[in-house]
Short mmCIF file of C-alpha atoms and ligand atoms in Angstrom, two decimals:
data_model
loop_
_atom_site.label_atom_id
_atom_site.label_comp_id
_atom_site.label_asym_id
_atom_site.label_seq_id
_atom_site.Cartn_x
_atom_site.Cartn_y
_atom_site.Cartn_z
CA MET S 1 88.32 -62.96 68.84
CA ASN S 2 89.29 -61.00 72.53
CA PHE S 3 88.42 -57.47 72.00
CA THR S 4 89.71 -56.72 75.39
CA GLY S 5 92.90 -54.24 74.43
CA ALA S 6 92.65 -54.81 70.66
CA HIS S 7 93.41 -52.90 67.94
CA ILE S 8 90.47 -52.31 65.09
CA LEU S 9 92.32 -51.64 62.02
CA SER S 10 90.92 -54.24 59.26
CA ILE S 11 87.44 -56.05 58.78
CA SER S 12 89.79 -59.11 57.92
CA GLN S 13 90.10 -59.53 61.31
CA PHE S 14 86.64 -60.30 62.66
CA GLN S 15 85.01 -63.31 62.50
CA ARG S 16 80.98 -63.50 61.75
CA GLN S 17 80.50 -64.56 65.73
CA ASP S 18 82.55 -60.96 66.32
CA VAL S 19 80.35 -58.81 64.27
CA ASP S 20 77.08 -60.17 65.95
CA GLN S 21 78.80 -59.37 69.53
CA ILE S 22 79.85 -55.78 68.37
CA PHE S 23 75.82 -55.35 67.31
CA SER S 24 74.52 -56.81 70.38
CA VAL S 25 76.47 -54.51 72.82
CA ALA S 26 75.56 -52.14 70.25
CA ASP S 27 71.71 -52.44 70.34
CA ARG S 28 72.35 -51.96 74.62
CA MET S 29 74.05 -48.50 73.94
CA GLU S 30 70.85 -47.16 72.61
CA PRO S 31 69.72 -45.53 75.82
CA TYR S 32 72.73 -43.49 75.72
CA ALA S 33 72.76 -42.30 72.01
CA LEU S 34 69.37 -41.35 72.76
CA ARG S 35 70.27 -39.63 76.58
CA LYS S 36 67.80 -41.40 77.80
CA ARG S 37 70.37 -42.46 80.14
CA VAL S 38 74.30 -40.69 81.04
CA THR S 39 76.59 -43.24 81.74
CA ARG S 40 80.36 -42.16 83.12
CA VAL S 41 81.64 -45.91 83.05
CA LEU S 42 84.69 -44.36 80.90
CA GLU S 43 85.41 -41.47 83.67
CA GLY S 44 89.00 -40.57 83.25
CA ALA S 45 89.79 -42.15 80.08
CA ILE S 46 91.33 -40.12 77.37
CA LEU S 47 90.48 -41.07 73.57
CA GLY S 48 93.80 -39.32 71.59
CA ASN S 49 91.63 -38.34 67.95
CA MET S 50 94.44 -37.97 65.05
CA PHE S 51 92.72 -36.93 62.06
CA PHE S 52 95.21 -36.73 59.34
CA GLU S 53 92.98 -36.11 56.49
CA ALA S 54 89.74 -34.47 56.32
CA SER S 55 86.36 -35.83 58.39
CA THR S 56 83.26 -34.67 59.65
CA ARG S 57 81.41 -37.81 60.83
CA THR S 58 83.90 -40.38 61.75
CA ARG S 59 86.06 -38.03 63.87
CA VAL S 60 83.17 -36.60 65.30
CA SER S 61 81.44 -39.77 65.79
CA PHE S 62 84.27 -41.47 67.51
CA GLY S 63 85.12 -38.33 69.63
CA SER S 64 81.05 -37.93 70.53
CA ALA S 65 80.78 -42.17 71.27
CA PHE S 66 83.60 -41.89 73.94
CA ASN S 67 82.12 -38.75 75.27
CA LEU S 68 78.63 -40.73 76.10
CA LEU S 69 80.43 -43.10 77.85
CA GLY S 70 81.48 -40.45 80.08
CA GLY S 71 85.49 -40.32 78.70
CA GLU S 72 87.78 -37.06 77.41
CA VAL S 73 88.36 -36.49 73.92
CA ARG S 74 91.83 -34.86 73.12
CA GLU S 75 92.10 -33.85 69.33
CA THR S 76 94.68 -33.16 66.22
CA ALA S 77 92.58 -32.13 62.79
CA GLY S 78 95.33 -31.83 59.67
CA PHE S 79 99.04 -32.59 59.36
CA GLU S 80 99.72 -28.71 59.77
CA SER S 81 98.94 -28.60 63.48
CA SER S 82 101.13 -31.62 64.04
CA ALA S 83 105.05 -32.54 64.82
CA LEU S 84 104.57 -34.48 61.47
CA VAL S 85 104.97 -31.66 59.28
CA LYS S 86 108.55 -30.92 61.34
CA GLY S 87 109.71 -34.51 60.02
CA GLU S 88 108.36 -36.84 63.10
CA SER S 89 107.52 -40.46 62.52
CA LEU S 90 104.48 -41.84 62.93
CA GLN S 91 105.89 -44.59 65.17
CA ASP S 92 107.68 -41.37 67.53
CA THR S 93 104.05 -40.20 67.41
CA ALA S 94 102.66 -42.95 68.51
CA ARG S 95 104.80 -43.71 71.11
CA VAL S 96 104.38 -40.20 72.87
CA LEU S 97 100.41 -40.07 71.86
CA SER S 98 99.71 -43.32 73.76
CA GLY S 99 101.49 -42.25 77.12
CA PHE S 100 98.93 -39.38 76.80
CA SER S 101 95.75 -41.86 75.71
CA ASP S 102 93.67 -44.57 76.56
CA VAL S 103 92.68 -45.52 73.12
CA ILE S 104 93.67 -43.44 69.85
CA CYS S 105 91.15 -43.05 66.66
CA MET S 106 93.46 -42.21 63.60
CA ARG S 107 92.55 -41.18 60.17
CA HIS S 108 95.71 -41.08 57.33
CA PRO S 109 96.43 -40.77 53.52
CA GLN S 110 98.35 -43.59 53.56
CA GLU S 111 97.11 -47.34 53.18
CA GLY S 112 98.79 -49.09 55.93
CA SER S 113 100.05 -45.84 58.06
CA VAL S 114 97.25 -46.59 61.10
CA ALA S 115 98.36 -50.11 61.09
CA ASP S 116 102.24 -48.99 61.53
CA PHE S 117 100.97 -46.19 63.81
CA ALA S 118 99.49 -49.26 65.95
CA ALA S 119 102.65 -51.11 65.71
CA ALA S 120 104.46 -48.80 67.77
CA SER S 121 101.37 -47.57 70.28
CA ARG S 122 101.05 -48.58 73.82
CA VAL S 123 97.03 -48.65 73.72
CA PRO S 124 94.96 -50.01 71.48
CA VAL S 125 93.99 -48.41 67.85
CA MET S 126 91.53 -47.69 65.83
CA ASN S 127 91.04 -47.07 61.84
CA GLY S 128 89.41 -44.24 60.88
CA GLY S 129 90.25 -44.25 57.51
CA ASP S 130 93.89 -45.27 56.11
CA GLY S 131 93.71 -44.09 52.64
CA ALA S 132 92.03 -45.95 49.91
CA ASN S 133 92.27 -49.34 51.94
CA GLU S 134 89.93 -49.76 54.54
CA HIS S 135 87.55 -47.91 56.70
CA PRO S 136 86.65 -51.28 58.98
CA THR S 137 84.49 -49.11 62.08
CA GLN S 138 82.31 -47.65 58.76
CA ALA S 139 81.67 -51.02 57.27
CA LEU S 140 80.80 -52.10 61.01
CA LEU S 141 78.03 -49.02 60.54
CA ASP S 142 76.48 -49.90 57.67
CA LEU S 143 76.11 -53.74 58.11
CA TYR S 144 74.17 -52.66 61.29
CA THR S 145 72.30 -50.44 59.23
CA ILE S 146 71.28 -52.91 56.88
CA ALA S 147 70.62 -55.62 59.66
CA ARG S 148 68.39 -52.86 61.28
CA GLU S 149 66.54 -52.16 57.65
CA LEU S 150 66.05 -55.66 56.90
CA GLN S 151 65.05 -56.66 60.69
CA ALA S 152 62.05 -54.22 60.07
CA LYS S 153 60.91 -56.25 57.09
CA GLY S 154 61.32 -59.49 58.71
CA ARG S 155 64.62 -60.10 57.14
CA LYS S 156 68.06 -61.14 57.77
CA ILE S 157 71.58 -60.52 56.39
CA ASP S 158 71.92 -63.65 54.86
CA GLY S 159 70.20 -63.41 51.21
CA LEU S 160 71.14 -59.91 51.07
CA ARG S 161 70.96 -58.34 47.70
CA ILE S 162 73.12 -54.78 47.03
CA ALA S 163 74.50 -52.89 44.52
CA MET S 164 77.61 -51.14 45.17
CA ILE S 165 77.59 -47.48 43.27
CA GLY S 166 80.57 -45.31 42.41
CA ASP S 167 84.26 -45.04 42.65
CA LEU S 168 84.48 -48.55 43.99
CA ARG S 169 88.45 -48.17 42.91
CA HIS S 170 89.36 -46.00 45.73
CA GLY S 171 86.13 -46.22 47.96
CA ARG S 172 87.53 -47.72 51.43
CA THR S 173 84.09 -48.20 52.86
CA VAL S 174 83.05 -50.21 49.89
CA HIS S 175 86.30 -52.25 50.54
CA SER S 176 85.88 -53.30 54.04
CA LEU S 177 82.25 -53.46 53.42
CA SER S 178 83.09 -56.01 50.54
CA LYS S 179 85.06 -58.16 52.80
CA LEU S 180 82.34 -57.70 55.85
CA LEU S 181 79.76 -59.08 53.55
CA SER S 182 81.95 -62.05 52.77
CA LEU S 183 81.15 -63.17 56.12
CA TYR S 184 77.28 -63.99 55.22
CA ASP S 185 75.52 -66.30 52.89
CA ASN S 186 73.61 -66.03 49.87
CA VAL S 187 74.90 -62.34 49.29
CA GLN S 188 74.23 -61.08 45.91
CA VAL S 189 76.24 -58.28 45.52
CA THR S 190 76.34 -56.07 42.13
CA LEU S 191 79.30 -53.84 41.66
CA VAL S 192 78.57 -50.20 39.22
CA SER S 193 81.59 -48.25 38.48
CA PRO S 194 83.44 -47.28 35.04
CA LYS S 195 85.78 -49.91 34.26
CA GLU S 196 88.63 -47.69 35.56
CA LEU S 197 87.21 -47.46 38.95
CA ALA S 198 86.77 -51.28 39.43
CA LEU S 199 86.76 -52.75 42.70
CA PRO S 200 90.50 -54.29 43.32
CA ASP S 201 90.16 -57.98 41.90
CA SER S 202 91.82 -59.09 45.07
CA ILE S 203 88.88 -57.72 46.63
CA VAL S 204 86.35 -59.43 44.42
CA GLU S 205 88.08 -62.54 44.35
CA GLU S 206 88.31 -62.73 48.18
CA MET S 207 83.92 -62.33 48.14
CA ARG S 208 83.60 -64.97 45.23
CA SER S 209 85.63 -67.41 47.35
CA ALA S 210 83.71 -66.81 50.27
CA GLY S 211 80.87 -67.80 48.14
CA VAL S 212 79.59 -64.10 47.35
CA ASP S 213 77.47 -63.79 43.88
CA VAL S 214 79.51 -61.11 42.57
CA SER S 215 78.07 -59.35 39.34
CA ILE S 216 79.82 -56.85 37.52
CA SER S 217 78.07 -53.31 35.75
CA ASP S 218 78.94 -49.60 34.53
CA GLU S 219 75.24 -49.36 33.98
CA LEU S 220 72.74 -48.07 36.67
CA ASN S 221 69.41 -48.49 35.93
CA ASN S 222 69.04 -52.24 35.25
CA SER S 223 71.62 -52.92 38.16
CA ILE S 224 69.41 -51.03 41.20
CA ALA S 225 66.04 -52.72 40.06
CA ASN S 226 66.38 -56.23 42.04
CA VAL S 227 68.32 -55.27 45.23
CA ASP S 228 67.07 -54.78 48.79
CA ILE S 229 69.83 -51.83 49.36
CA VAL S 230 71.28 -49.43 46.95
CA TYR S 231 74.62 -48.08 48.33
CA SER S 232 76.02 -44.99 46.51
CA THR S 233 79.36 -43.95 46.70
CA ARG S 234 81.49 -40.64 45.89
CA ILE S 235 84.33 -40.11 43.47
CA GLN S 236 86.95 -39.63 45.67
CA GLU S 237 88.69 -36.85 43.93
CA GLU S 238 91.24 -36.68 46.90
CA ARG S 239 92.61 -39.79 45.47
CA PHE S 240 93.30 -39.04 41.70
CA THR S 241 96.15 -36.86 40.51
CA SER S 242 94.25 -34.18 39.69
CA LYS S 243 90.46 -32.57 39.57
CA GLU S 244 90.28 -32.83 36.15
CA GLU S 245 90.47 -36.65 35.86
CA ALA S 246 88.20 -37.26 38.74
CA ASP S 247 85.51 -34.73 36.77
CA LEU S 248 85.74 -37.43 34.29
CA TYR S 249 84.06 -39.88 36.03
CA ARG S 250 82.03 -37.23 38.18
CA GLY S 251 78.01 -37.57 37.77
CA LYS S 252 77.63 -40.34 35.79
CA PHE S 253 75.97 -42.21 38.34
CA ARG S 254 73.03 -39.77 39.75
CA LEU S 255 70.30 -41.69 41.40
CA ASN S 256 66.98 -39.48 42.16
CA GLN S 257 63.27 -40.02 43.14
CA ALA S 258 62.43 -40.63 39.36
CA ILE S 259 64.92 -42.95 38.71
CA TYR S 260 63.96 -45.06 41.86
CA THR S 261 60.43 -44.99 41.54
CA GLN S 262 61.09 -46.32 37.84
CA TYR S 263 63.76 -48.74 38.49
CA CYS S 264 63.81 -50.12 42.17
CA GLU S 265 61.44 -52.38 43.86
CA PRO S 266 59.40 -50.47 46.22
CA ASN S 267 60.95 -50.93 49.57
CA THR S 268 64.88 -50.89 48.44
CA VAL S 269 66.86 -48.74 51.12
CA ILE S 270 69.15 -46.09 50.30
CA MET S 271 72.42 -45.53 51.65
CA HIS S 272 75.78 -43.77 51.51
CA PRO S 273 78.86 -43.46 53.68
CA LEU S 274 78.13 -39.79 52.98
CA PRO S 275 79.62 -37.29 52.48
CA ARG S 276 77.06 -37.26 49.61
CA ASP S 277 78.55 -34.53 46.80
CA SER S 278 75.71 -32.53 46.09
CA ARG S 279 77.45 -30.00 43.72
CA SER S 280 75.68 -29.85 40.30
CA ASP S 281 78.01 -31.32 38.32
CA ALA S 282 78.05 -34.81 41.04
CA ASN S 283 74.62 -35.01 43.02
CA GLU S 284 74.74 -38.44 43.20
CA LEU S 285 72.08 -38.69 45.67
CA ASP S 286 69.70 -35.99 44.93
CA SER S 287 68.29 -33.78 48.15
CA ASP S 288 64.53 -34.79 46.21
CA LEU S 289 65.13 -38.42 47.93
CA ASP S 290 65.55 -36.69 51.12
CA ASN S 291 61.39 -37.31 52.02
CA ASN S 292 61.63 -40.98 50.71
CA PRO S 293 61.23 -43.09 54.01
CA ASN S 294 63.81 -45.78 52.29
CA LEU S 295 66.65 -43.10 52.53
CA ALA S 296 68.64 -44.60 55.69
CA ILE S 297 71.86 -42.28 55.14
CA PHE S 298 71.11 -39.96 58.23
CA ARG S 299 69.69 -43.40 60.13
CA GLN S 300 73.47 -44.60 58.94
CA THR S 301 75.25 -42.01 61.15
CA ASP S 302 73.17 -42.27 64.12
CA ASN S 303 74.27 -46.04 64.00
CA GLY S 304 77.86 -45.07 63.90
CA LEU S 305 77.68 -43.49 67.35
CA LEU S 306 75.98 -47.13 68.94
CA VAL S 307 78.36 -48.95 66.69
CA ARG S 308 81.96 -46.94 67.87
CA MET S 309 80.42 -46.85 71.72
CA ALA S 310 80.37 -50.53 71.39
CA LEU S 311 83.48 -50.67 69.91
CA PHE S 312 85.16 -48.53 72.51
CA ALA S 313 82.92 -50.60 75.30
CA LEU S 314 84.67 -54.13 74.31
CA VAL S 315 88.26 -52.77 73.67
CA LEU S 316 88.28 -50.98 77.24
CA ASP S 317 86.57 -54.03 78.69
CA VAL S 318 83.40 -51.94 80.49
CA VAL S 319 80.77 -53.90 78.53
CA ASP S 320 78.73 -55.13 81.86
CA LYS S 321 79.82 -51.98 84.04
CA VAL S 322 78.05 -49.71 81.48
CA ASP S 323 74.66 -49.49 83.36
CA GLU S 324 76.16 -49.78 87.02
CA TYR S 325 77.60 -45.93 86.44
CA SER S 326 74.68 -44.81 85.04
CA HIS S 327 72.11 -42.18 86.21
CA ASP S 328 69.07 -40.20 84.44
CA VAL S 329 69.20 -37.38 82.22
CA ARG S 330 68.84 -33.96 83.71
CA TRP S 331 68.55 -32.13 81.04
CA TYR S 332 65.58 -31.38 78.58
CA ASN S 333 66.05 -34.12 75.91
CA SER S 334 64.09 -33.16 72.32
CA ARG S 335 64.95 -36.21 71.00
CA GLN S 336 61.86 -37.57 73.48
CA ASN S 337 58.85 -35.04 72.06
N1 CP Z 1 81.82 -41.74 56.08
C1 CP Z 1 83.03 -40.63 56.40
O1 CP Z 1 83.74 -41.21 56.75
O2 CP Z 1 82.56 -39.41 56.76
P1 CP Z 1 83.75 -38.12 56.91
O3 CP Z 1 84.75 -38.36 55.72
O4 CP Z 1 82.84 -36.94 57.20
O5 CP Z 1 84.52 -38.77 58.57
#
């Protein structure tokens, strides 16, 4: 695909070579993300960061990635601090904000809303999560992490065995990651969820049509026995009609060190898009895993910076200018010690 000026709305817009290109640019962003170099390549550019649903890492990661490329960030967080509460349409918001920004990132609770916004925008729009639909940049950083974890073991994404666990019905990161995995060969996916929270049939069919070997289970322990990656997810309480309904499923699939040691292969990598629900009635990924070297959840968040920097550099067409506009870091860098 031609990235210049493109919206990033869905995994469906990518071919495998596009993903390769994003990952190759992400690798080149590492000196900047690690503060070994500073680049000002996006000096003067403005990111409009519009988050109409709760977020910690996606919002700050988009903003930090843009800052690390030298750009400025202007944010709106929550409906209550935007004119949407006064009845302004998303389209009018897009027409206004795209006059102020060079690129816009947006999260919104309604499926399809970011695409609707993008249709009225004069600048590229990136989907930071639209309801239970998609979270394409999370899937890209997840797959980038999978590639790096496998590469350290001399493996490639082709041939991957992964178990995806939890609320697969509402989990937009799983929806996007499933579509992304369909681009690769000999992938085995085990879907582990209560029947009521199963991955939508359309996505299962899409994977099977693409040649992915999909199996379905509602039992955790045996499902994590022969996989390279355990990808745990949160019960998406905000998508249920009530907390009581979410409570029916919370805590059903708890992974801790004892279960990991008993059932997983020794090098199985543990991933989670985060936030993990650490409340006692959920505890889907126990803190006793925190010293397990195969816990990759914070490598995922670090990799998110690289992938989002790569997307900005590609969409704003500055990939080959990043190094030209760079200089040494002038401050103490704790990452190098
Ligand atoms: N993974 C993710 O989307 O996290 P946030 O909700 O904190 O952005």
